[in-house]
PDB file of C-alpha atoms and ligand atoms in Angstrom:
ATOM      1  CA  MET A  14      15.678  -1.653 -14.976  1.00 80.00           C
ATOM      2  CA  ASN A  15      11.840  -1.442 -15.375  1.00 93.00           C
ATOM      3  CA  ILE A  16      10.779   2.097 -14.733  1.00 95.00           C
ATOM      4  CA  LEU A  17       7.771   0.809 -12.713  1.00 96.00           C
ATOM      5  CA  ASP A  18      10.292  -0.578 -10.166  1.00 96.00           C
ATOM      6  CA  THR A  19      11.087   3.034  -9.178  1.00 97.00           C
ATOM      7  CA  PHE A  20       7.492   3.335  -7.873  1.00 98.00           C
ATOM      8  CA  SER A  21       7.913   0.328  -5.537  1.00 98.00           C
ATOM      9  CA  LEU A  22       7.829   1.040  -1.734  1.00 98.00           C
ATOM     10  CA  LYS A  23       9.081  -2.551  -1.002  1.00 98.00           C
ATOM     11  CA  GLY A  24      10.927  -2.744   2.296  1.00 96.00           C
ATOM     12  CA  LYS A  25       9.994   0.843   3.372  1.00 98.00           C
ATOM     13  CA  VAL A  26       8.298   1.748   6.658  1.00 98.00           C
ATOM     14  CA  ALA A  27       5.603   4.383   6.168  1.00 99.00           C
ATOM     15  CA  LEU A  28       3.922   6.339   8.949  1.00 99.00           C
ATOM     16  CA  ILE A  29       0.631   8.024   7.936  1.00 99.00           C
ATOM     17  CA  THR A  30      -0.759  10.167  10.725  1.00 98.00           C
ATOM     18  CA  GLY A  31      -4.521  10.190  11.445  1.00 98.00           C
ATOM     19  CA  ALA A  32      -5.060   7.314   9.057  1.00 98.00           C
ATOM     20  CA  SER A  33      -7.927   5.159  10.646  1.00 97.00           C
ATOM     21  CA  TYR A  34     -10.113   6.292   7.724  1.00 96.00           C
ATOM     22  CA  GLY A  35     -10.376   9.088   5.145  1.00 96.00           C
ATOM     23  CA  ILE A  36      -7.577  10.258   2.986  1.00 98.00           C
ATOM     24  CA  GLY A  37      -4.920   8.873   5.246  1.00 98.00           C
ATOM     25  CA  PHE A  38      -6.393   5.385   5.139  1.00 98.00           C
ATOM     26  CA  ALA A  39      -6.495   5.560   1.255  1.00 98.00           C
ATOM     27  CA  ILE A  40      -2.884   6.653   1.057  1.00 98.00           C
ATOM     28  CA  ALA A  41      -1.777   4.001   3.581  1.00 98.00           C
ATOM     29  CA  SER A  42      -3.582   1.334   1.580  1.00 98.00           C
ATOM     30  CA  ALA A  43      -1.894   2.384  -1.646  1.00 98.00           C
ATOM     31  CA  TYR A  44       1.451   2.263   0.160  1.00 98.00           C
ATOM     32  CA  ALA A  45       0.836  -1.201   1.278  1.00 98.00           C
ATOM     33  CA  ASP A  46      -0.144  -2.220  -2.241  1.00 98.00           C
ATOM     34  CA  ALA A  47       3.254  -0.766  -3.313  1.00 98.00           C
ATOM     35  CA  GLY A  48       5.038  -2.899  -0.759  1.00 98.00           C
ATOM     36  CA  ALA A  49       5.488  -0.692   2.290  1.00 98.00           C
ATOM     37  CA  LYS A  50       4.920  -1.650   5.972  1.00 98.00           C
ATOM     38  CA  ILE A  51       2.093   0.548   7.260  1.00 98.00           C
ATOM     39  CA  VAL A  52       2.123   2.445  10.558  1.00 98.00           C
ATOM     40  CA  PHE A  53      -0.651   4.795  11.521  1.00 98.00           C
ATOM     41  CA  ASN A  54      -1.949   6.625  14.553  1.00 98.00           C
ATOM     42  CA  ASP A  55      -5.163   8.091  15.823  1.00 97.00           C
ATOM     43  CA  LEU A  56      -6.404   9.921  18.868  1.00 97.00           C
ATOM     44  CA  LYS A  57      -8.361   7.085  20.425  1.00 96.00           C
ATOM     45  CA  GLN A  58      -7.728   3.373  20.865  1.00 98.00           C
ATOM     46  CA  ASP A  59     -11.171   2.446  19.562  1.00 97.00           C
ATOM     47  CA  LEU A  60     -10.452   4.279  16.289  1.00 95.00           C
ATOM     48  CA  VAL A  61      -6.987   2.658  16.073  1.00 98.00           C
ATOM     49  CA  ASP A  62      -8.711  -0.677  16.535  1.00 98.00           C
ATOM     50  CA  LYS A  63     -11.268   0.089  13.890  1.00 97.00           C
ATOM     51  CA  GLY A  64      -8.483   1.158  11.550  1.00 98.00           C
ATOM     52  CA  LEU A  65      -6.606  -2.081  12.171  1.00 98.00           C
ATOM     53  CA  GLU A  66      -9.748  -4.018  11.278  1.00 98.00           C
ATOM     54  CA  ALA A  67     -10.266  -2.013   8.139  1.00 98.00           C
ATOM     55  CA  TYR A  68      -6.719  -2.593   7.010  1.00 98.00           C
ATOM     56  CA  LYS A  69      -6.956  -6.296   7.873  1.00 98.00           C
ATOM     57  CA  ALA A  70     -10.104  -6.473   5.708  1.00 98.00           C
ATOM     58  CA  LEU A  71      -7.847  -5.331   2.844  1.00 98.00           C
ATOM     59  CA  GLY A  72      -5.262  -7.965   3.809  1.00 98.00           C
ATOM     60  CA  ILE A  73      -2.940  -5.239   5.262  1.00 98.00           C
ATOM     61  CA  GLU A  74      -1.131  -6.047   8.527  1.00 96.00           C
ATOM     62  CA  ALA A  75      -0.827  -2.485   9.801  1.00 98.00           C
ATOM     63  CA  HIS A  76       0.634  -1.204  13.044  1.00 98.00           C
ATOM     64  CA  GLY A  77      -1.534   1.287  14.907  1.00 98.00           C
ATOM     65  CA  TYR A  78      -0.655   3.591  17.732  1.00 98.00           C
ATOM     66  CA  VAL A  79      -2.646   6.002  19.924  1.00 98.00           C
ATOM     67  CA  CYS A  80      -1.021   9.461  19.638  1.00 98.00           C
ATOM     68  CA  ASP A  81      -2.069  12.990  19.623  1.00 98.00           C
ATOM     69  CA  VAL A  82       0.306  14.514  17.032  1.00 98.00           C
ATOM     70  CA  THR A  83       0.127  17.916  18.731  1.00 98.00           C
ATOM     71  CA  LYS A  84       1.843  16.569  21.844  1.00 98.00           C
ATOM     72  CA  GLU A  85       5.664  16.322  21.538  1.00 98.00           C
ATOM     73  CA  ASP A  86       6.053  13.741  24.286  1.00 98.00           C
ATOM     74  CA  GLN A  87       3.388  11.436  22.740  1.00 98.00           C
ATOM     75  CA  VAL A  88       5.056  11.793  19.314  1.00 98.00           C
ATOM     76  CA  ALA A  89       8.556  10.994  20.713  1.00 98.00           C
ATOM     77  CA  TYR A  90       7.161   7.945  22.450  1.00 98.00           C
ATOM     78  CA  MET A  91       5.373   6.739  19.330  1.00 98.00           C
ATOM     79  CA  ILE A  92       8.393   7.200  17.070  1.00 98.00           C
ATOM     80  CA  ALA A  93      10.552   5.285  19.561  1.00 98.00           C
ATOM     81  CA  LYS A  94       7.979   2.481  19.753  1.00 98.00           C
ATOM     82  CA  ILE A  95       7.742   2.293  15.918  1.00 98.00           C
ATOM     83  CA  LYS A  96      11.547   2.042  15.710  1.00 98.00           C
ATOM     84  CA  GLU A  97      11.512  -0.727  18.263  1.00 98.00           C
ATOM     85  CA  GLU A  98       8.548  -2.716  16.882  1.00 98.00           C
ATOM     86  CA  VAL A  99       8.556  -2.017  13.127  1.00 98.00           C
ATOM     87  CA  GLY A 100      11.705  -0.148  12.070  1.00 98.00           C
ATOM     88  CA  THR A 101      12.957   3.352  11.301  1.00 98.00           C
ATOM     89  CA  ILE A 102      10.480   5.448   9.333  1.00 98.00           C
ATOM     90  CA  ASP A 103      11.438   5.952   5.641  1.00 98.00           C
ATOM     91  CA  ILE A 104       8.184   7.683   4.611  1.00 99.00           C
ATOM     92  CA  LEU A 105       6.171  10.245   6.739  1.00 99.00           C
ATOM     93  CA  VAL A 106       2.732  11.487   5.582  1.00 99.00           C
ATOM     94  CA  ASN A 107       1.561  14.338   7.766  1.00 99.00           C
ATOM     95  CA  ASN A 108      -2.117  13.740   7.110  1.00 98.00           C
ATOM     96  CA  ALA A 109      -3.932  14.290  10.456  1.00 98.00           C
ATOM     97  CA  GLY A 110      -6.022  17.375  10.312  1.00 98.00           C
ATOM     98  CA  ILE A 111      -9.068  19.227  11.560  1.00 98.00           C
ATOM     99  CA  ILE A 112     -11.216  22.107  10.188  1.00 97.00           C
ATOM    100  CA  LYS A 113     -13.529  24.524  12.062  1.00 98.00           C
ATOM    101  CA  ARG A 114     -15.887  26.356   9.751  1.00 97.00           C
ATOM    102  CA  ILE A 115     -16.614  29.531  11.718  1.00 98.00           C
ATOM    103  CA  PRO A 116     -16.837  33.163  10.342  1.00 98.00           C
ATOM    104  CA  MET A 117     -13.452  34.672  11.512  1.00 98.00           C
ATOM    105  CA  CYS A 118     -14.917  37.344  13.733  1.00 98.00           C
ATOM    106  CA  GLU A 119     -17.032  34.773  15.490  1.00 98.00           C
ATOM    107  CA  MET A 120     -14.073  32.389  16.026  1.00 98.00           C
ATOM    108  CA  SER A 121     -12.321  32.440  19.413  1.00 98.00           C
ATOM    109  CA  ALA A 122      -8.567  32.611  19.601  1.00 98.00           C
ATOM    110  CA  GLU A 123      -8.572  29.265  21.266  1.00 98.00           C
ATOM    111  CA  GLU A 124     -10.484  27.694  18.275  1.00 98.00           C
ATOM    112  CA  PHE A 125      -8.046  29.366  15.902  1.00 98.00           C
ATOM    113  CA  ARG A 126      -5.131  27.968  17.889  1.00 98.00           C
ATOM    114  CA  GLN A 127      -6.645  24.452  17.928  1.00 98.00           C
ATOM    115  CA  VAL A 128      -6.716  24.335  14.105  1.00 98.00           C
ATOM    116  CA  ILE A 129      -3.176  25.760  13.773  1.00 98.00           C
ATOM    117  CA  ASP A 130      -1.987  23.252  16.383  1.00 98.00           C
ATOM    118  CA  VAL A 131      -3.175  20.178  14.473  1.00 98.00           C
ATOM    119  CA  ASP A 132      -2.765  21.376  10.815  1.00 98.00           C
ATOM    120  CA  LEU A 133       0.580  23.231  11.165  1.00 99.00           C
ATOM    121  CA  ASN A 134       2.325  22.725  14.508  1.00 98.00           C
ATOM    122  CA  ALA A 135       1.850  18.873  14.365  1.00 98.00           C
ATOM    123  CA  PRO A 136       3.530  18.390  11.037  1.00 99.00           C
ATOM    124  CA  PHE A 137       6.480  20.402  12.417  1.00 99.00           C
ATOM    125  CA  ILE A 138       6.560  18.311  15.537  1.00 99.00           C
ATOM    126  CA  VAL A 139       6.350  14.935  13.793  1.00 99.00           C
ATOM    127  CA  SER A 140       8.734  15.911  10.902  1.00 99.00           C
ATOM    128  CA  LYS A 141      11.266  17.072  13.530  1.00 98.00           C
ATOM    129  CA  ALA A 142      10.936  13.772  15.293  1.00 98.00           C
ATOM    130  CA  VAL A 143      11.686  11.597  12.201  1.00 98.00           C
ATOM    131  CA  ILE A 144      14.202  13.722  10.227  1.00 98.00           C
ATOM    132  CA  PRO A 145      17.313  12.745  12.425  1.00 98.00           C
ATOM    133  CA  SER A 146      16.799   9.089  11.632  1.00 98.00           C
ATOM    134  CA  MET A 147      16.180   9.824   8.003  1.00 98.00           C
ATOM    135  CA  ILE A 148      19.501  11.693   7.855  1.00 98.00           C
ATOM    136  CA  GLU A 149      21.190   8.720   9.610  1.00 98.00           C
ATOM    137  CA  LYS A 150      19.673   6.318   7.041  1.00 97.00           C
ATOM    138  CA  GLY A 151      20.696   8.613   4.138  1.00 98.00           C
ATOM    139  CA  HIS A 152      17.196   9.013   2.697  1.00 98.00           C
ATOM    140  CA  GLY A 153      13.652  10.004   3.575  1.00 98.00           C
ATOM    141  CA  LYS A 154      10.364  11.162   2.183  1.00 99.00           C
ATOM    142  CA  ILE A 155       8.006  13.606   3.900  1.00 99.00           C
ATOM    143  CA  ILE A 156       4.685  14.329   2.316  1.00 98.00           C
ATOM    144  CA  ASN A 157       2.491  17.078   3.839  1.00 99.00           C
ATOM    145  CA  ILE A 158      -1.232  17.046   3.053  1.00 99.00           C
ATOM    146  CA  CYS A 159      -1.991  20.619   2.067  1.00 98.00           C
ATOM    147  CA  SER A 160      -5.171  21.889   0.526  1.00 98.00           C
ATOM    148  CA  MET A 161      -6.918  24.235  -1.962  1.00 98.00           C
ATOM    149  CA  MET A 162      -6.734  26.589   1.037  1.00 98.00           C
ATOM    150  CA  SER A 163      -2.960  26.478   0.727  1.00 98.00           C
ATOM    151  CA  GLU A 164      -3.674  28.804  -2.225  1.00 98.00           C
ATOM    152  CA  LEU A 165      -7.206  30.118  -1.871  1.00 98.00           C
ATOM    153  CA  GLY A 166      -9.408  31.568   0.878  1.00 97.00           C
ATOM    154  CA  ARG A 167     -13.144  31.327   1.466  1.00 96.00           C
ATOM    155  CA  GLU A 168     -15.648  32.310   4.090  1.00 97.00           C
ATOM    156  CA  THR A 169     -15.474  30.574   7.458  1.00 98.00           C
ATOM    157  CA  VAL A 170     -12.113  28.769   7.034  1.00 98.00           C
ATOM    158  CA  SER A 171      -9.556  31.465   8.164  1.00 98.00           C
ATOM    159  CA  ALA A 172      -7.746  29.161  10.635  1.00 98.00           C
ATOM    160  CA  TYR A 173      -7.609  26.250   8.255  1.00 98.00           C
ATOM    161  CA  ALA A 174      -6.325  28.428   5.339  1.00 98.00           C
ATOM    162  CA  ALA A 175      -3.709  29.987   7.537  1.00 98.00           C
ATOM    163  CA  ALA A 176      -2.553  26.599   8.724  1.00 99.00           C
ATOM    164  CA  LYS A 177      -2.502  25.044   5.194  1.00 99.00           C
ATOM    165  CA  GLY A 178      -0.843  28.104   3.780  1.00 98.00           C
ATOM    166  CA  GLY A 179       1.838  27.763   6.426  1.00 99.00           C
ATOM    167  CA  LEU A 180       2.076  24.035   5.781  1.00 99.00           C
ATOM    168  CA  LYS A 181       2.845  24.834   2.126  1.00 99.00           C
ATOM    169  CA  MET A 182       5.811  27.049   3.200  1.00 99.00           C
ATOM    170  CA  LEU A 183       6.882  24.523   5.924  1.00 99.00           C
ATOM    171  CA  THR A 184       7.081  21.911   3.121  1.00 99.00           C
ATOM    172  CA  LYS A 185       9.251  24.189   1.080  1.00 99.00           C
ATOM    173  CA  ASN A 186      11.460  24.972   4.001  1.00 98.00           C
ATOM    174  CA  ILE A 187      12.066  21.340   5.010  1.00 99.00           C
ATOM    175  CA  ALA A 188      12.885  20.661   1.366  1.00 98.00           C
ATOM    176  CA  SER A 189      15.417  23.546   1.414  1.00 98.00           C
ATOM    177  CA  GLU A 190      16.958  22.719   4.797  1.00 98.00           C
ATOM    178  CA  TYR A 191      17.291  18.881   4.459  1.00 98.00           C
ATOM    179  CA  GLY A 192      17.506  18.225   0.703  1.00 98.00           C
ATOM    180  CA  GLU A 193      21.282  17.762   1.025  1.00 98.00           C
ATOM    181  CA  TYR A 194      20.597  14.678   3.122  1.00 98.00           C
ATOM    182  CA  ASN A 195      18.629  13.025   0.326  1.00 98.00           C
ATOM    183  CA  ILE A 196      15.319  13.889   2.150  1.00 98.00           C
ATOM    184  CA  GLN A 197      12.535  14.994  -0.237  1.00 99.00           C
ATOM    185  CA  CYS A 198       9.638  16.945   1.342  1.00 99.00           C
ATOM    186  CA  ASN A 199       6.650  17.608  -0.923  1.00 99.00           C
ATOM    187  CA  GLY A 200       3.001  18.323  -0.433  1.00 99.00           C
ATOM    188  CA  ILE A 201      -0.243  16.962  -1.848  1.00 99.00           C
ATOM    189  CA  GLY A 202      -2.985  19.518  -2.299  1.00 98.00           C
ATOM    190  CA  PRO A 203      -6.264  17.563  -2.544  1.00 98.00           C
ATOM    191  CA  GLY A 204      -9.224  19.380  -4.138  1.00 98.00           C
ATOM    192  CA  TYR A 205     -12.678  18.747  -2.653  1.00 97.00           C
ATOM    193  CA  ILE A 206     -12.691  15.047  -1.629  1.00 97.00           C
ATOM    194  CA  GLN A 207     -15.518  12.781  -0.424  1.00 95.00           C
ATOM    195  CA  THR A 208     -14.562  12.097   3.204  1.00 93.00           C
ATOM    196  CA  PRO A 209     -16.098  12.638   6.691  1.00 89.00           C
ATOM    197  CA  GLN A 210     -14.397  16.045   6.803  1.00 91.00           C
ATOM    198  CA  THR A 211     -16.454  17.343   3.823  1.00 92.00           C
ATOM    199  CA  ALA A 212     -19.606  15.440   4.571  1.00 91.00           C
ATOM    200  CA  PRO A 213     -21.358  18.572   5.935  1.00 90.00           C
ATOM    201  CA  LEU A 214     -20.754  20.246   2.569  1.00 90.00           C
ATOM    202  CA  ARG A 215     -22.202  17.429   0.603  1.00 88.00           C
ATOM    203  CA  GLN A 216     -25.464  17.011   2.352  1.00 86.00           C
ATOM    204  CA  ASP A 217     -28.443  16.785  -0.032  1.00 79.00           C
ATOM    205  CA  GLY A 218     -29.324  20.185  -1.419  1.00 80.00           C
ATOM    206  CA  HIS A 219     -26.372  21.926   0.267  1.00 86.00           C
ATOM    207  CA  PRO A 220     -25.492  24.820  -2.098  1.00 91.00           C
ATOM    208  CA  PHE A 221     -21.752  24.032  -1.752  1.00 92.00           C
ATOM    209  CA  ASN A 222     -22.259  20.725  -3.487  1.00 90.00           C
ATOM    210  CA  SER A 223     -23.278  22.274  -6.905  1.00 90.00           C
ATOM    211  CA  PHE A 224     -20.825  25.143  -6.301  1.00 93.00           C
ATOM    212  CA  ILE A 225     -17.833  22.853  -6.168  1.00 94.00           C
ATOM    213  CA  ILE A 226     -18.923  20.856  -9.178  1.00 92.00           C
ATOM    214  CA  SER A 227     -19.188  24.155 -11.100  1.00 94.00           C
ATOM    215  CA  LYS A 228     -15.626  25.143  -9.928  1.00 96.00           C
ATOM    216  CA  THR A 229     -14.083  21.796 -10.889  1.00 97.00           C
ATOM    217  CA  PRO A 230     -13.311  21.092 -14.577  1.00 97.00           C
ATOM    218  CA  ALA A 231     -13.638  17.370 -13.757  1.00 94.00           C
ATOM    219  CA  ALA A 232     -17.238  18.309 -12.746  1.00 94.00           C
ATOM    220  CA  ARG A 233     -17.206  15.960  -9.785  1.00 96.00           C
ATOM    221  CA  TRP A 234     -16.027  15.723  -6.139  1.00 96.00           C
ATOM    222  CA  GLY A 235     -12.738  13.858  -5.769  1.00 98.00           C
ATOM    223  CA  THR A 236     -12.389  10.476  -4.165  1.00 98.00           C
ATOM    224  CA  THR A 237      -9.737   9.240  -1.836  1.00 98.00           C
ATOM    225  CA  GLU A 238      -8.733   6.828  -4.597  1.00 98.00           C
ATOM    226  CA  ASP A 239      -7.770   9.776  -6.724  1.00 98.00           C
ATOM    227  CA  LEU A 240      -4.890  10.632  -4.343  1.00 98.00           C
ATOM    228  CA  MET A 241      -3.391   7.108  -4.201  1.00 98.00           C
ATOM    229  CA  GLY A 242      -1.227   7.283  -7.395  1.00 98.00           C
ATOM    230  CA  PRO A 243       0.216  10.799  -6.608  1.00 98.00           C
ATOM    231  CA  ALA A 244       0.924   9.738  -3.036  1.00 98.00           C
ATOM    232  CA  VAL A 245       2.816   6.703  -4.237  1.00 98.00           C
ATOM    233  CA  PHE A 246       4.766   8.741  -6.688  1.00 98.00           C
ATOM    234  CA  LEU A 247       5.900  11.260  -3.997  1.00 99.00           C
ATOM    235  CA  ALA A 248       6.867   8.428  -1.557  1.00 98.00           C
ATOM    236  CA  SER A 249       8.905   6.474  -4.142  1.00 98.00           C
ATOM    237  CA  ASP A 250      12.364   6.678  -5.778  1.00 98.00           C
ATOM    238  CA  ALA A 251      10.558   7.913  -8.915  1.00 98.00           C
ATOM    239  CA  SER A 252      10.367  11.376  -7.214  1.00 98.00           C
ATOM    240  CA  ASP A 253      13.959  11.621  -5.819  1.00 98.00           C
ATOM    241  CA  PHE A 254      14.568  14.857  -7.690  1.00 98.00           C
ATOM    242  CA  VAL A 255      11.146  16.365  -6.847  1.00 98.00           C
ATOM    243  CA  ASN A 256      11.541  18.564  -3.728  1.00 98.00           C
ATOM    244  CA  GLY A 257       9.557  21.382  -2.238  1.00 98.00           C
ATOM    245  CA  HIS A 258       6.675  20.878  -4.594  1.00 98.00           C
ATOM    246  CA  ILE A 259       2.943  20.940  -3.861  1.00 98.00           C
ATOM    247  CA  LEU A 260       1.179  18.495  -6.212  1.00 98.00           C
ATOM    248  CA  TYR A 261      -2.445  19.684  -6.479  1.00 98.00           C
ATOM    249  CA  VAL A 262      -4.796  16.764  -7.106  1.00 98.00           C
ATOM    250  CA  ASP A 263      -7.927  18.905  -7.607  1.00 98.00           C
ATOM    251  CA  GLY A 264      -9.496  17.977 -10.914  1.00 98.00           C
ATOM    252  CA  GLY A 265      -8.395  21.384 -12.219  1.00 98.00           C
ATOM    253  CA  ILE A 266      -9.959  23.726  -9.701  1.00 98.00           C
ATOM    254  CA  LEU A 267      -6.888  25.920  -9.347  1.00 98.00           C
ATOM    255  CA  ALA A 268      -6.680  26.339 -13.107  1.00 98.00           C
ATOM    256  CA  TYR A 269     -10.357  27.225 -13.641  1.00 97.00           C
ATOM    257  CA  ILE A 270     -12.385  30.437 -13.271  1.00 94.00           C
ATOM    258  CA  GLY A 271     -15.515  28.415 -12.929  1.00 93.00           C
ATOM    259  CA  LYS A 272     -18.385  27.278 -15.168  1.00 91.00           C
ATOM    260  CA  GLN A 273     -19.857  30.067 -17.299  1.00 90.00           C
ATOM    261  CA  PRO A 274     -23.542  30.696 -16.462  1.00 85.00           C
ATOM    262  CA  GLN A 275     -25.717  29.069 -19.056  1.00 84.00           C
TER     263      GLN A 275
HETATM  264  P1  NAP B 329     -10.898  13.408   8.367  1.00 82.38           P
HETATM  265  O1  NAP B 329     -11.823  12.464   7.625  1.00 82.38           O
HETATM  266  O2  NAP B 329     -11.464  14.488   9.268  1.00 82.38           O
HETATM  267  O3  NAP B 329      -9.784  12.553   9.184  1.00 82.38           O
HETATM  268  C1  NAP B 329      -8.802  13.283   9.855  1.00 82.38           C
HETATM  269  C2  NAP B 329      -7.977  12.266  10.627  1.00 82.38           C
HETATM  270  O4  NAP B 329      -7.086  12.974  11.399  1.00 82.38           O
HETATM  271  C3  NAP B 329      -8.877  11.513  11.642  1.00 82.38           C
HETATM  272  O5  NAP B 329      -8.435  10.128  11.662  1.00 82.38           O
HETATM  273  C4  NAP B 329      -8.661  12.222  12.938  1.00 82.38           C
HETATM  274  O6  NAP B 329      -8.786  11.396  14.036  1.00 82.38           O
HETATM  275  C5  NAP B 329      -7.160  12.561  12.785  1.00 82.38           C
HETATM  276  N1  NAP B 329      -6.713  13.572  13.749  1.00 82.38           N
HETATM  277  C6  NAP B 329      -7.339  14.777  13.924  1.00 82.38           C
HETATM  278  N2  NAP B 329      -6.617  15.414  14.932  1.00 82.38           N
HETATM  279  C7  NAP B 329      -5.567  14.551  15.339  1.00 82.38           C
HETATM  280  C8  NAP B 329      -4.651  14.628  16.357  1.00 82.38           C
HETATM  281  N3  NAP B 329      -4.453  15.772  17.173  1.00 82.38           N
HETATM  282  N4  NAP B 329      -3.784  13.658  16.530  1.00 82.38           N
HETATM  283  C9  NAP B 329      -3.870  12.501  15.771  1.00 82.38           C
HETATM  284  N5  NAP B 329      -4.855  12.363  14.737  1.00 82.38           N
HETATM  285  C10 NAP B 329      -5.693  13.376  14.556  1.00 82.38           C
HETATM  286  O7  NAP B 329     -10.073  14.182   7.297  1.00 82.38           O
HETATM  287  P2  NAP B 329      -9.787  13.838   5.696  1.00 82.38           P
HETATM  288  O8  NAP B 329     -10.816  14.461   4.888  1.00 82.38           O
HETATM  289  O9  NAP B 329      -9.430  12.393   5.575  1.00 82.38           O
HETATM  290  O10 NAP B 329      -8.488  14.789   5.582  1.00 82.38           O
HETATM  291  C11 NAP B 329      -7.183  14.288   5.891  1.00 82.38           C
HETATM  292  C12 NAP B 329      -6.210  15.430   5.525  1.00 82.38           C
HETATM  293  O11 NAP B 329      -6.473  15.912   4.277  1.00 82.38           O
HETATM  294  C13 NAP B 329      -6.397  16.614   6.554  1.00 82.38           C
HETATM  295  O12 NAP B 329      -5.208  17.216   6.842  1.00 82.38           O
HETATM  296  C14 NAP B 329      -7.226  17.523   5.641  1.00 82.38           C
HETATM  297  O13 NAP B 329      -7.085  18.941   6.085  1.00 82.38           O
HETATM  298  C15 NAP B 329      -6.709  17.308   4.340  1.00 82.38           C
HETATM  299  N6  NAP B 329      -7.614  17.618   3.199  1.00 82.38           N
HETATM  300  C16 NAP B 329      -8.837  17.133   3.131  1.00 82.38           C
HETATM  301  C17 NAP B 329      -9.599  17.449   2.003  1.00 82.38           C
HETATM  302  C18 NAP B 329     -10.960  16.908   1.756  1.00 82.38           C
HETATM  303  O14 NAP B 329     -11.640  17.453   0.852  1.00 82.38           O
HETATM  304  N7  NAP B 329     -11.409  15.958   2.542  1.00 82.38           N
HETATM  305  C19 NAP B 329      -9.042  18.243   0.983  1.00 82.38           C
HETATM  306  C20 NAP B 329      -7.781  18.761   1.155  1.00 82.38           C
HETATM  307  C21 NAP B 329      -7.069  18.495   2.289  1.00 82.38           C
HETATM  308  P3  NAP B 329     -10.101  11.421  14.878  1.00 82.38           P
HETATM  309  O15 NAP B 329     -11.140  10.671  14.021  1.00 82.38           O
HETATM  310  O16 NAP B 329      -9.847  10.656  16.175  1.00 82.38           O
HETATM  311  O17 NAP B 329     -10.526  12.811  15.108  1.00 82.38           O
HETATM  312  C1  GCO B 330     -13.852  23.633   3.068  1.00 82.38           C
HETATM  313  C2  GCO B 330     -13.296  22.245   2.796  1.00 82.38           C
HETATM  314  C3  GCO B 330     -11.968  22.319   2.192  1.00 82.38           C
HETATM  315  C4  GCO B 330     -11.422  20.944   1.968  1.00 82.38           C
HETATM  316  C5  GCO B 330     -10.060  21.049   1.404  1.00 82.38           C
HETATM  317  C6  GCO B 330     -10.027  21.616   0.070  1.00 82.38           C
HETATM  318  O1  GCO B 330     -14.599  23.764   4.073  1.00 82.38           O
HETATM  319  O2  GCO B 330     -13.601  24.488   2.236  1.00 82.38           O
HETATM  320  O3  GCO B 330     -13.338  21.431   3.963  1.00 82.38           O
HETATM  321  O4  GCO B 330     -11.177  23.036   2.994  1.00 82.38           O
HETATM  322  O5  GCO B 330     -11.319  20.245   3.138  1.00 82.38           O
HETATM  323  O6  GCO B 330      -9.175  21.600   2.251  1.00 82.38           O
HETATM  324  O7  GCO B 330      -8.701  21.412  -0.513  1.00 82.38           O
END
C-alpha cells in the first residue's frame, strides 16, 4: 500500500459548515481535491449560490444548503436532505463561526449568548445530528475549528474565547464518548489567518497587524491554504488513531513569547 493512499478522501461525503468562503471554503476545496463529495451550508441563499459558483470555478460540483446551524430543526432537515440527495456524512467540519470584539463589561448578555450559540452550541447540535449515522456506518470524522483563543485570552474577545475554549473540551469529550465507534473527533486551531473575519485587524496601519507578526515565529499572517493539509490529514484514514487532539496551525504562536525588542 502507498502511504499517500491513506490521505485519500475518495468516496467520502464531507459537510463543512459556513463554507461559502473563508477557511471553510479552503478546507472544502482541499477535500474535493482529495476525492470527497463536498456539502456546505450558509445562512442565506445568495451566499450559498455565490459559494456554488466559487466551487464550480475550481471544477468542484458542491452541494449547498441554506441552514442556520444554531437551529436544531434546520440542521435536522439539512442532514436528512443531504442523506437523500448526496449520501450519509462521513466527515463533518464544524467551521461556521462568528466573533464580536467588544470589551466584556460593554458586551450585553445577548451578544455574549449569540457568540456562544454559533461557536459552541452549533457544533454540539450538528455533531449530535451526524453521530448516529456515523455509528451506523462504523466510522466518522469530526473536525472542530478551534482557535488561539481556545488557549489564550485577549481584550475584547471574552465570548469568543469562552466558546472556543469550550469547543476544545467538546472536541475531547466527543472523542472520549464515541471513540469506540471508530469516530475520531479532533480540532484545528488556526493562528491568525487572512479572511474576512480578521480583515478589521489587518487594515493598513492597524497596530494589531505588526503585533501579530511579532508574535508569530513565521513572521506572517496565515493563509487559508496553510490549513488545507492539516485538515485533509484529520479527515483521512491517516489519522485513524488520532483522537481528541487540537492541531494548532499557527506558525508557532503558542510556542513563542514574542519578538524581543530590537
Ligand atoms: P468568516 O470569514 O467570518 O466566515 C464564517 C462563515 O460562517 C461564514 O460563511 C458565515 O456565513 C458562516 N456562519 C456564521 N454564522 C452562521 C450560522 N449561524 N449558520 C451557518 N453559517 C454561519 O470566518 P473565517 O475566518 O473563515 O473562520 C471560519 C472559522 O474559523 C470560524 O469558526 C472562526 O472562528 C475560525 N477561526 C478563524 C481564524 C481566522 O484568523 N480567520 C482563526 C482561528 C479560527 P455568513 O457569511 O452568512 O455570515
Ligand atoms: C481576534 C481574532 C482571532 C482569530 C482567531 C485566532 O480578534 O483575536 O479574530 O480570534 O479569529 O480565532 O486563532
